[in-house]
Short mmCIF file of C-alpha atoms in Angstrom, two decimals:
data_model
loop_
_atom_site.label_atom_id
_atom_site.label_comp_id
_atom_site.label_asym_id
_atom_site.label_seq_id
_atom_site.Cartn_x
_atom_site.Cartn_y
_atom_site.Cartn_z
CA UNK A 1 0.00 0.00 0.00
CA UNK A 2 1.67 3.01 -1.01
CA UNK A 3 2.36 5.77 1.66
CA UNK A 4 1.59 9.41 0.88
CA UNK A 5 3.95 11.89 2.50
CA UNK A 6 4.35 15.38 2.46
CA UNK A 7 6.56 17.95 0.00
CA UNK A 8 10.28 17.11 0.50
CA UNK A 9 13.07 15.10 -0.71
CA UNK A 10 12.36 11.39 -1.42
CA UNK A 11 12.39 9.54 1.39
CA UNK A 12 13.54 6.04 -0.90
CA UNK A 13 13.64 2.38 0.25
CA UNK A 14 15.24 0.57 3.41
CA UNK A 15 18.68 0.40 2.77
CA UNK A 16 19.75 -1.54 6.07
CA UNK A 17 22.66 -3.88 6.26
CA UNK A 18 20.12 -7.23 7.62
CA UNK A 19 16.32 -7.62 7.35
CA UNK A 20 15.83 -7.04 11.28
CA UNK A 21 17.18 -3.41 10.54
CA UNK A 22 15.02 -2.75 7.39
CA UNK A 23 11.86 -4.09 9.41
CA UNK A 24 12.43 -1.26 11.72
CA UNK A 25 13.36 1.40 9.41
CA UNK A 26 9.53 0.31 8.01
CA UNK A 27 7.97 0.76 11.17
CA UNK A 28 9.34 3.97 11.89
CA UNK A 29 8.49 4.98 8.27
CA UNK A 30 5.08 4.49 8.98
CA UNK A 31 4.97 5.76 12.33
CA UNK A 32 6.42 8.98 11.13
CA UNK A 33 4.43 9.20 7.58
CA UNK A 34 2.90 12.51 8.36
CA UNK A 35 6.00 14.15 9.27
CA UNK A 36 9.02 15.25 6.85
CA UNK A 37 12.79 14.52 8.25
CA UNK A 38 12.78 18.81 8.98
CA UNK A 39 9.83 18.56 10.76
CA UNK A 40 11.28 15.44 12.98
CA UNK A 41 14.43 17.39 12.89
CA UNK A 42 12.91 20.37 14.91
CA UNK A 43 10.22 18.63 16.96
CA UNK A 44 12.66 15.79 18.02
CA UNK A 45 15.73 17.77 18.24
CA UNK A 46 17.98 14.97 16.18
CA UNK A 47 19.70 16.19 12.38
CA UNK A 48 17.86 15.77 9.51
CA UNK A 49 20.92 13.55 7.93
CA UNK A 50 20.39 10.84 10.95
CA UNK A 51 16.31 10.89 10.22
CA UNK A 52 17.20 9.68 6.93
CA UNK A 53 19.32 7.52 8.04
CA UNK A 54 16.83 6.11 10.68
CA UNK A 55 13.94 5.91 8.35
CA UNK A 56 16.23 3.63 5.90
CA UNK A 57 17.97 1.58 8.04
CA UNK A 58 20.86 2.51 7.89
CA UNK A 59 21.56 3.45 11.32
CA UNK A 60 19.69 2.09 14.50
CA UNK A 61 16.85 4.70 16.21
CA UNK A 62 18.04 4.78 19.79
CA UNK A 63 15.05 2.92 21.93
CA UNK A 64 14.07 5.73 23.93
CA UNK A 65 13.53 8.26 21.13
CA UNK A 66 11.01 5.21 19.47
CA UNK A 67 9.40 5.39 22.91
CA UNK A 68 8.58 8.73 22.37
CA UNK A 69 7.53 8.96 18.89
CA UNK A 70 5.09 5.83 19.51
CA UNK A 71 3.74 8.00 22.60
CA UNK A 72 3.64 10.84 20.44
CA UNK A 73 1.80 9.34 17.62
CA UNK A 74 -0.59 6.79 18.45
CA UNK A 75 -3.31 8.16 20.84
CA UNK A 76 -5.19 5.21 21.38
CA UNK A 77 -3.87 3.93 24.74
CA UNK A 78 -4.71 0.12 23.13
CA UNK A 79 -3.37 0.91 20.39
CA UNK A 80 0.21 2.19 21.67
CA UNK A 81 1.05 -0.64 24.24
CA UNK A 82 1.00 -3.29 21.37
CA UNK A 83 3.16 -0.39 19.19
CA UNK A 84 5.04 0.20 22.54
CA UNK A 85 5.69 -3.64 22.12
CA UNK A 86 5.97 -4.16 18.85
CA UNK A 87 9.06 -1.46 18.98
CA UNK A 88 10.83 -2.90 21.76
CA UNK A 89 10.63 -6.31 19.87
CA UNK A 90 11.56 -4.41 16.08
CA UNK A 91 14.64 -2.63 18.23
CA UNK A 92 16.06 -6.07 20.18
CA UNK A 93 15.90 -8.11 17.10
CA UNK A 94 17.78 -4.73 14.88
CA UNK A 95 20.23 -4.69 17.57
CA UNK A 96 20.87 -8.48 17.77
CA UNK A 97 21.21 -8.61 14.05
CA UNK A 98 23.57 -5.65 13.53
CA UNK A 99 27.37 -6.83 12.26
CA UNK A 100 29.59 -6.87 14.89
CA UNK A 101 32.30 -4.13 15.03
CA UNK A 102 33.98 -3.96 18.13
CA UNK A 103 36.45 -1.61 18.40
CA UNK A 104 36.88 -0.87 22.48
CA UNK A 105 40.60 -1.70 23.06
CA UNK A 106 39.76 -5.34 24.76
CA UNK A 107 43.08 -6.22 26.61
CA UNK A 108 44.03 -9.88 27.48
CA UNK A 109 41.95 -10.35 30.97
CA UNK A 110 43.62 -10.72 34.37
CA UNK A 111 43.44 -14.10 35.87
CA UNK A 112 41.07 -12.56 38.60
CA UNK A 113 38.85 -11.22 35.48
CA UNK A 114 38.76 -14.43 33.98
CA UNK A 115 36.24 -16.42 35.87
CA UNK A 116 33.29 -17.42 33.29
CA UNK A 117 34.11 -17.66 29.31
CA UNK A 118 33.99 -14.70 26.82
CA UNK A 119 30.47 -14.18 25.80
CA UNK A 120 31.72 -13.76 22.11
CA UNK A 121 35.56 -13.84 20.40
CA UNK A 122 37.83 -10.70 20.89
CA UNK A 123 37.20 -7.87 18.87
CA UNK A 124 39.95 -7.25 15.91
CA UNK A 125 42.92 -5.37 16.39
CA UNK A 126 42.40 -1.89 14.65
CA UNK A 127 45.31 0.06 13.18
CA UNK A 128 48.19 0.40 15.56
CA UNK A 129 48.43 4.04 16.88
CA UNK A 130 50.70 6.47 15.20
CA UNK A 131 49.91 4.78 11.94
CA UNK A 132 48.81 6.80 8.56
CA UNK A 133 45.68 7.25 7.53
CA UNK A 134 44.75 8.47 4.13
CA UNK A 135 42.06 11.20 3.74
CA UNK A 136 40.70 11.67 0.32
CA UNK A 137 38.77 14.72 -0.34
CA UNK A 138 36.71 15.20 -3.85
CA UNK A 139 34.92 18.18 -5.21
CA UNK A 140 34.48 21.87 -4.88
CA UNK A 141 34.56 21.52 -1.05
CA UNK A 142 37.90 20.40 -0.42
CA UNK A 143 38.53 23.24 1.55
CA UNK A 144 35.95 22.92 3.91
CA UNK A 145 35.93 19.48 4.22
CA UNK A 146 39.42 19.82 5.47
CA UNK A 147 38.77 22.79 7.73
CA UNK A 148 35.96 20.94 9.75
CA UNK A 149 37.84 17.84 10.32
CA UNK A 150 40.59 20.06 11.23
CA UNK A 151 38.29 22.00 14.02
CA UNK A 152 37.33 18.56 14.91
CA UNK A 153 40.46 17.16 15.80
CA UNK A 154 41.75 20.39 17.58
CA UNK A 155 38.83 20.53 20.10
CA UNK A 156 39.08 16.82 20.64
CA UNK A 157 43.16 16.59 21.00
CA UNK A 158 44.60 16.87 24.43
CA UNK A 159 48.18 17.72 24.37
CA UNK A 160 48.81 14.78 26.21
CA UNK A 161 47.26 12.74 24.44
CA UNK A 162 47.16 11.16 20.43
CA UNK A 163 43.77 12.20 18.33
CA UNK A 164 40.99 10.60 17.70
CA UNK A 165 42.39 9.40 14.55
CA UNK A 166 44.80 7.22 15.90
CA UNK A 167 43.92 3.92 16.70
CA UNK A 168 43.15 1.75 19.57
CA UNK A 169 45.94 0.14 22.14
CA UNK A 170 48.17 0.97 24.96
CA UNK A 171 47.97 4.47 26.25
CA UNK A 172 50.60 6.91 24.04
CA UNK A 173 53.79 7.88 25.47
CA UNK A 174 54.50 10.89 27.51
CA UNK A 175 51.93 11.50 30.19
CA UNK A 176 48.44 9.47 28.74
CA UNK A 177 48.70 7.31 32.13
CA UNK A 178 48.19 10.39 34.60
CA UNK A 179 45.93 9.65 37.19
CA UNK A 180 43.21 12.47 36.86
CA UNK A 181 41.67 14.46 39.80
CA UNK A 182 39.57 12.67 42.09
CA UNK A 183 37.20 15.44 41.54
CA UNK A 184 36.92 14.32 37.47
CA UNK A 185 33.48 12.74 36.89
CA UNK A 186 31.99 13.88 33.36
CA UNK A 187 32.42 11.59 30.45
CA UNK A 188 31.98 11.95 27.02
CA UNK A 189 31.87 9.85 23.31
CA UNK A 190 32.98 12.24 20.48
CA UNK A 191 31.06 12.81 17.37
CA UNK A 192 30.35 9.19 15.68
CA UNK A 193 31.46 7.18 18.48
CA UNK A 194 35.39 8.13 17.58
CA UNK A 195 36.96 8.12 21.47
CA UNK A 196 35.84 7.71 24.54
CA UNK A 197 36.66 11.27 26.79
CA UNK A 198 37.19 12.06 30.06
CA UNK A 199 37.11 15.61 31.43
CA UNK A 200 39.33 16.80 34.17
CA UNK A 201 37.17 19.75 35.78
CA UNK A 202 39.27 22.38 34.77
CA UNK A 203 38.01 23.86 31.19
CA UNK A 204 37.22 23.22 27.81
CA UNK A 205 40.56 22.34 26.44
CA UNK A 206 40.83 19.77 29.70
CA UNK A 207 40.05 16.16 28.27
CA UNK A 208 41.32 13.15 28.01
CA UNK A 209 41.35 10.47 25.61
CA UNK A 210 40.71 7.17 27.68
CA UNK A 211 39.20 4.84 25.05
CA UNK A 212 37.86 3.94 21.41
CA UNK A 213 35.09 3.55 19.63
CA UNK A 214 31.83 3.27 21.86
CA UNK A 215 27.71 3.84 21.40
CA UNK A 216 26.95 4.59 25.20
CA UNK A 217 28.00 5.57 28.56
CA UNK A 218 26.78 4.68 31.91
CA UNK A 219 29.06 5.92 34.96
CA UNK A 220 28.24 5.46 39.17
CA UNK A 221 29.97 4.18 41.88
CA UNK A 222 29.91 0.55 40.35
CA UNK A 223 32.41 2.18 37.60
CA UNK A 224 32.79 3.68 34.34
CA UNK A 225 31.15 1.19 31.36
CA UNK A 226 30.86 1.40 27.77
CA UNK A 227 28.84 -0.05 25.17
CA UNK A 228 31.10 -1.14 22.14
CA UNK A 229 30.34 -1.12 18.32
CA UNK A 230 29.02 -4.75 19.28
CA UNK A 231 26.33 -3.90 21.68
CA UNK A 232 28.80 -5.55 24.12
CA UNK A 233 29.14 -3.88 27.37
CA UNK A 234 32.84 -2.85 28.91
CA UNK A 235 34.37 -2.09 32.06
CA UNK A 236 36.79 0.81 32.42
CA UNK A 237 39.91 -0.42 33.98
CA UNK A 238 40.85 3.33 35.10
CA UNK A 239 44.06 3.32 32.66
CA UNK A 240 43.30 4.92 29.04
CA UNK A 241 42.75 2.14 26.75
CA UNK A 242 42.26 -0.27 29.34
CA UNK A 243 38.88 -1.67 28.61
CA UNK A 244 37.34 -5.12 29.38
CA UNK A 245 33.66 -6.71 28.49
CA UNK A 246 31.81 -8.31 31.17
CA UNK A 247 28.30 -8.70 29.65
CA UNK A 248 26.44 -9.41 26.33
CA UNK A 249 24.20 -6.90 24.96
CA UNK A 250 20.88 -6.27 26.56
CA UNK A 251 18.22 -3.88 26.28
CA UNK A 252 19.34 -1.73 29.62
CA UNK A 253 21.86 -1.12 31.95
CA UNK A 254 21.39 0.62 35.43
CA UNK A 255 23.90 1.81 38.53
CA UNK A 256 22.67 1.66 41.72
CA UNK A 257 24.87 2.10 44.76
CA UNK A 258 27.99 -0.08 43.73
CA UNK A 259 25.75 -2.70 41.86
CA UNK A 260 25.27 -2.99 38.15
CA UNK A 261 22.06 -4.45 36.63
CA UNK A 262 21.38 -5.26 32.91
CA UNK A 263 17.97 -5.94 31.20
CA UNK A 264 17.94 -8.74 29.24
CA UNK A 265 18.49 -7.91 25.13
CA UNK A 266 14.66 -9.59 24.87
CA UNK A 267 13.66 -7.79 28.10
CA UNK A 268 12.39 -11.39 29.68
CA UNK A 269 14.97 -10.81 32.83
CA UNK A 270 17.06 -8.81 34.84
CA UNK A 271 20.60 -9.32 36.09
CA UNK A 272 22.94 -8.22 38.69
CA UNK A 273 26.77 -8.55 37.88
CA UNK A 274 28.84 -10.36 40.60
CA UNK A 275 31.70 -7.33 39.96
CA UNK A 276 33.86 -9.79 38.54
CA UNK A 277 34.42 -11.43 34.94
CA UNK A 278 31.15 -12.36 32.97
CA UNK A 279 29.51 -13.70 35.90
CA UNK A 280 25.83 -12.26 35.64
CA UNK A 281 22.69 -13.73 38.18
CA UNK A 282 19.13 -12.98 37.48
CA UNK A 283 17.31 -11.33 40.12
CA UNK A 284 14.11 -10.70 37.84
CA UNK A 285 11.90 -11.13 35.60
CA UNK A 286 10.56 -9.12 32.40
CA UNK A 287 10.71 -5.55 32.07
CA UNK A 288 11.07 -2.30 30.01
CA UNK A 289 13.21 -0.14 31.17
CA UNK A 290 15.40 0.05 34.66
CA UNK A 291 16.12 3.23 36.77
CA UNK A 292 18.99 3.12 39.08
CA UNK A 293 20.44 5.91 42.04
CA UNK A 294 21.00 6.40 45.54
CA UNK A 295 17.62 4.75 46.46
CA UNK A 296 18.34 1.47 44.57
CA UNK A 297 16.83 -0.31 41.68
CA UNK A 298 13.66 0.28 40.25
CA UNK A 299 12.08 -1.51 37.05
CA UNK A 300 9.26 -0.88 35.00
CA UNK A 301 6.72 -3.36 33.88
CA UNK A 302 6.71 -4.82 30.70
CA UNK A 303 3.08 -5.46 30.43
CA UNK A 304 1.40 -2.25 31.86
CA UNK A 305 4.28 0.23 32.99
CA UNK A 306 3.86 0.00 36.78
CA UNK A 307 6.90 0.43 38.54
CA UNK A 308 8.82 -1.75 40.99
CA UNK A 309 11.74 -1.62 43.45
CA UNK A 310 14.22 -4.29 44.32
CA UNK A 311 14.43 -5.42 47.55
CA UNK A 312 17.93 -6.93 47.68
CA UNK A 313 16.42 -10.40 47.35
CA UNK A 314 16.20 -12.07 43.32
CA UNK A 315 13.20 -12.35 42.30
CA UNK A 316 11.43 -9.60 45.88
CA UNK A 317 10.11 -6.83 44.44
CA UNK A 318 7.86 -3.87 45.91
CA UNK A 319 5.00 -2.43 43.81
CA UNK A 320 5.88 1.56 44.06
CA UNK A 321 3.21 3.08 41.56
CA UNK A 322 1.05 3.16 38.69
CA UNK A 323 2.38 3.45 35.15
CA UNK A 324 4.18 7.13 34.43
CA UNK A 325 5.26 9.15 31.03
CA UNK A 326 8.92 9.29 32.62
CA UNK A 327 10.74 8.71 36.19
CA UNK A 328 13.76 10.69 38.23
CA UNK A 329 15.78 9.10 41.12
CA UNK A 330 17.66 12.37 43.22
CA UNK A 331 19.52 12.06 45.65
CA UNK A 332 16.43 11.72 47.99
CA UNK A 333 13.35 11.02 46.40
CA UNK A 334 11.53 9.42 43.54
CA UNK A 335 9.42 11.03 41.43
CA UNK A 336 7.40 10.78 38.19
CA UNK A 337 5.41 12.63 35.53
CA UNK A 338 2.05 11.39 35.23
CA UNK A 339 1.06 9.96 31.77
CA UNK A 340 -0.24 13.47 30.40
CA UNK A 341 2.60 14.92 31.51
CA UNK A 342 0.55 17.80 33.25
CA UNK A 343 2.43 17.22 36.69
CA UNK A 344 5.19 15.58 38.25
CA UNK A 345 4.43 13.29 41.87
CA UNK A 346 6.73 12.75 44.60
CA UNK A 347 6.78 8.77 45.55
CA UNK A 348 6.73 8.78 49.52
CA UNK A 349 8.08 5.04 51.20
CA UNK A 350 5.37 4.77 53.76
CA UNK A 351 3.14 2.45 55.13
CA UNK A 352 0.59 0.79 54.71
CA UNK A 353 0.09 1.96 51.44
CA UNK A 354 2.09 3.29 48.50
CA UNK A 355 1.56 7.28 48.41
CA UNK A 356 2.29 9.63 45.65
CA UNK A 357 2.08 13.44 46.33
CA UNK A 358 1.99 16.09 44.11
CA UNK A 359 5.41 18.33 43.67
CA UNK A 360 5.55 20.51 40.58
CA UNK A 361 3.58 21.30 37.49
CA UNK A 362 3.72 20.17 33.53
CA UNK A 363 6.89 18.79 32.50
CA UNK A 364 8.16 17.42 29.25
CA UNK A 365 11.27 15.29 30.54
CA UNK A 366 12.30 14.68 34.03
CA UNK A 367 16.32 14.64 34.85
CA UNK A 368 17.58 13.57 38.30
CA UNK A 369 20.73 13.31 40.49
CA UNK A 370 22.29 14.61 43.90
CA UNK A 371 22.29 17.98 42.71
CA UNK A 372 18.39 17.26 42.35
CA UNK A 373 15.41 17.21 39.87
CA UNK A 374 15.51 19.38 36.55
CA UNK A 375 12.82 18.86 33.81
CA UNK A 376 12.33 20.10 30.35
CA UNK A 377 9.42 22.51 30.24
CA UNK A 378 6.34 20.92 28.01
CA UNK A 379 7.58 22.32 24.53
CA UNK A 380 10.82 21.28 25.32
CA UNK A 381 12.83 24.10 24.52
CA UNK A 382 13.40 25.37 28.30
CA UNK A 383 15.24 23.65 31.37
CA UNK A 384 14.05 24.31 34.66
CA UNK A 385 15.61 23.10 38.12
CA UNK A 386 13.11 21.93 40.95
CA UNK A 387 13.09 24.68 43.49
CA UNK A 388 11.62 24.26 47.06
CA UNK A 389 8.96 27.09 48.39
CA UNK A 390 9.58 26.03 51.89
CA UNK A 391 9.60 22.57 54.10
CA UNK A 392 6.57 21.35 52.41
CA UNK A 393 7.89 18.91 49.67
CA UNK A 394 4.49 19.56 48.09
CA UNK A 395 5.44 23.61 47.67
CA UNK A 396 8.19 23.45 44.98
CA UNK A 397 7.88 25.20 41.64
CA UNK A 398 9.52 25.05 38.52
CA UNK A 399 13.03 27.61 37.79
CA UNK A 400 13.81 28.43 34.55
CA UNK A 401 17.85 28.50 34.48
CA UNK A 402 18.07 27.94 30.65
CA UNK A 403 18.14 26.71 26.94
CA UNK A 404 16.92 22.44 27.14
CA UNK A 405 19.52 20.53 25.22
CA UNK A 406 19.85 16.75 23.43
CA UNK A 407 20.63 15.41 26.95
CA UNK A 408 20.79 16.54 30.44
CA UNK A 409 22.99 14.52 32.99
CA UNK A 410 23.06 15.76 36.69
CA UNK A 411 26.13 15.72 38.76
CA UNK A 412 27.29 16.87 42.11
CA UNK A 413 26.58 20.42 42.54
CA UNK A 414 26.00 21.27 38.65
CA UNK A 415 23.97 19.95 35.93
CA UNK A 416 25.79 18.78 32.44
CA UNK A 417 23.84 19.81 29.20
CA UNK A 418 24.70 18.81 25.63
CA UNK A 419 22.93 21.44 23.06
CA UNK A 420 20.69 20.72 20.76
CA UNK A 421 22.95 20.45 18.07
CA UNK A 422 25.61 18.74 19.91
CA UNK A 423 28.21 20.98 19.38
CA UNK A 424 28.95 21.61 22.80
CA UNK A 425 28.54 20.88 26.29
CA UNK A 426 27.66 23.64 28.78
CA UNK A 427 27.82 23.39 32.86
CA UNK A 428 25.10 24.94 35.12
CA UNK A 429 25.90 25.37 38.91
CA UNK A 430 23.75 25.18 41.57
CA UNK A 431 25.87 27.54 43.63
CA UNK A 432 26.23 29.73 41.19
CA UNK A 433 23.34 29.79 38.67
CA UNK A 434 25.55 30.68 36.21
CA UNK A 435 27.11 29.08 33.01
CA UNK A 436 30.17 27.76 31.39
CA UNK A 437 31.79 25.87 28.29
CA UNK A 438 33.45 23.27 29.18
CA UNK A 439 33.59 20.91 26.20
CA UNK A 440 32.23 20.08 22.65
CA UNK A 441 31.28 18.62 20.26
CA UNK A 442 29.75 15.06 21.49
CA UNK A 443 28.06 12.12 21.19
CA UNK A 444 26.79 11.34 24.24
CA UNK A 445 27.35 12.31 27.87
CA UNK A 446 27.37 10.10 31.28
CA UNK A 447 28.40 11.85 34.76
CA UNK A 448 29.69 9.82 37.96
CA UNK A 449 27.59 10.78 40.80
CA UNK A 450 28.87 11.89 44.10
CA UNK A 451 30.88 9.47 46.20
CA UNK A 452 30.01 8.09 49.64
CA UNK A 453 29.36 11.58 50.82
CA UNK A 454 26.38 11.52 48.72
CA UNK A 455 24.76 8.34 51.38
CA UNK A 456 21.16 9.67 51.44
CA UNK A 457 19.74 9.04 55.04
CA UNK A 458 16.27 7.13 54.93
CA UNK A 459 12.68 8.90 55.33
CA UNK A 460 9.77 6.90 56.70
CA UNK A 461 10.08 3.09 56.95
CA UNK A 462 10.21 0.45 54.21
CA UNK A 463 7.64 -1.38 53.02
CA UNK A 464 7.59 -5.32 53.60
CA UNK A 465 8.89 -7.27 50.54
CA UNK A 466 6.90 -9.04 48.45
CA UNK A 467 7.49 -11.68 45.83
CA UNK A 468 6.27 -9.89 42.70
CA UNK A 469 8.57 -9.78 39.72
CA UNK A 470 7.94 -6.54 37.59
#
């Protein structure tokens, strides 16, 4: 059945690299028939180019954006849980099927690393640093070609440390093996996944190259990992180019406290990592998503988006609330936008019954950490930080303290903002209220949370366990 769509460029046929990719390059195509890649562009806040790319398959649509456009089109609350479904499944099976590419440096592992096998062969060696690479340039736009990779390079080259050209393998002479501040905790993926960057809290020019190739970040107290270019997932060994896998790809990965959890690639289960080799245990069953932070684990339910908390115990869960557009862990508290999105709810641990208070108005995203709870105002275009009225948690209101970005991650003290067009990352202080530069352009952004100074004291009293799986 042919699909009408609106003036613009051609749209063309799924040009994936495996079927499971083209399937969801379809789905999104029809999901997103009524819109042209400039209007996804602006509503969406992702490039044009990657649309296209999207909508043919030839790159992955990160899971969480799907989320949203199913949300976004398909008001029939029927009608968008089997979509809701249908996407997760599309996604997994895109994901699974992708070639594998690894390219995080994957040392030989420790004997005390080595405890359960490899969960796939080690990735191939890529070109040995230092080495030559040649860079063609064709047409009328030679010159500007060159000048943007040059810009490129410059804001992404230490002076300690080789480009992002060079490739993978022990950390370059002269100075790459300085141990960074304690104080260091924002981490970064450059521009098409080409190094993985860590920031020493000084100023823009103040990064360091600490790995290759990567899709995602997730940094906490359990440690600094890395998705590779084969949906495997990494450990950071704390020396640049020291990287290990530990787990196969799933669909999720969460911190909280010291403890790493993955969801399951086909969402079916949930697993906590032993800290050591491969070694995973399931503590669950199926799920969507998983939120992790200071007040532990919490999963959402596959089948009607209620969500749970871990107890400690496999398989002990504690029903916490009703399904929610979105959820934030602070420091402190839980809270969650209600479906419409017209106000957020503070989640109070009290018995004998699960209570949910109201704590701001309409939000568009919600964004937590120690530093607390920052949303994106409804249209998306603002960021706002939760500010309290008084000692009543139910008398907060919204501050505006700036432009929204492509991601939000909140630290200690200061909230981490990639703009919209990823060019750079800017720095908001809560002591301050004021605003810096500190890096740019980027992929992707992860922040490592507060250490144990950041132990958030208990309110009210736990409820009993109960054996529900979410």
């Amino acid at each position: 059945m042919p699909v009408n769509r609106r003036a613009g460029r051609p749209q063309g046929g799924p040009k994936g690299s495996t079927n499971e990719a083209n399937a969801l390059a379809e789905f999104l195509l029809t999901l997103t028939r009524e819109m042209t890649v400039r209007e996804l562009a602006g509503r969406y806040h992702v490039g044009k180019t990657l649309w296209g790319e999207y909508r043919t398959g030839q790159k992955i649509i990160p899971l969480e954006l799907l989320r949203r456009l199913v949300r976004d089109h398909t008001p029939d609350e029927r009608t968008r849980e089997t979509r809701l479904e249908t996407a997760a499944r599309l996604h997994a099976a895109a994901l699974e099927g992708a070639p594998h590419a690894p390219s995080i440096t994957e040392p030989a592992p420790a004997p005390d690393l080595a405890m359960a096998p490899e969960p796939a062969a080690a990735p191939e060696p890529a070109p040995a640093a230092g080495g030559r690479r040649r860079l063609t340039l064709i047409g009328g736009g030679t010159a500007i070609a060159l000048l943007a990779l040059l810009i490129l390079l410059l804001v992404w080259r230490p002076a300690n440390v080789a480009g992002i050209a060079d490739g993978p393998g022990t950390p370059d002479a002269g100075g790459a093996t300085a141990v960074l501040p304690a104080s260091t905790e924002v981490f970064t993926i450059a521009p098409g996944g080409r190094g993985i960057f860590q920031w020493d809290g000084e100023n823009a020019a103040g990064w360091t190259k600490i790995g290759d190739s990567a899709r995602q970040l997730w940094a906490g107290s359990a440690g600094l990992f890395a998705t590779g270019m084969d949906n495997r997932l990494y450990l950071y060994e704390g020396r640049p180019g020291r990287w290990h896998p530990i787990s196969e790809p799933g669909a999720d990965f969460a911190i909280a406290g010291s403890h790493l959890y993955r969801l399951a690639a086909d969402r079916q289960s949930i697993h906590i990592w032993n800290g050591r080799g491969t070694s995973w245990m399931r503590i669950g069953g199926s799920a969507a998503r998983l939120y992790g932070g200071e007040l532990g684990l919490f999963a959402i339910a596959l089948k009607d988006g209620s969500i749970f908390r871990y107890t400690g115990r496999p398989d002990q869960w504690t029903f916490t609330g009703s399904a929610g557009a979105t959820f934030a862990l602070t420091g402190k508290h839980l809270y969650g936008l209600i479906p419409n999105r017209t106000a957020v709810t503070l989640w109070l641990d009290e018995q004998p019954r699960v209570a949910w208070i109201h704590a701001a108005g309409p939000a568009g995203d919600l964004y937590g950490g120690i530093a607390g709870l920052f949303s994106t105002d409804p249209a998306q275009e603002r960021l706002r930080v939760l500010m309290a009225l008084g000692t009543d948690p139910a008398n907060q209101s919204w501050q505006d303290i700036g432009p929204a970005g492509a991601e939000v991650r909140v630290g200690r003290r200061d909230v981490y903002v990639l703009s919209k067009d990823r060019s750079e990352i800017l720095c908001w202080s809560r002591d301050t209220g004021t605003w810096r530069r500190i890096g740019g352009p980027a992929q992707t952004l992860a922040v490592r949370p507060t250490p144990s100074t950041s132990t958030i004291p208990e309110s009210g009293t736990r409820q009993p366990s109960r054996s529900v799986q979410p």
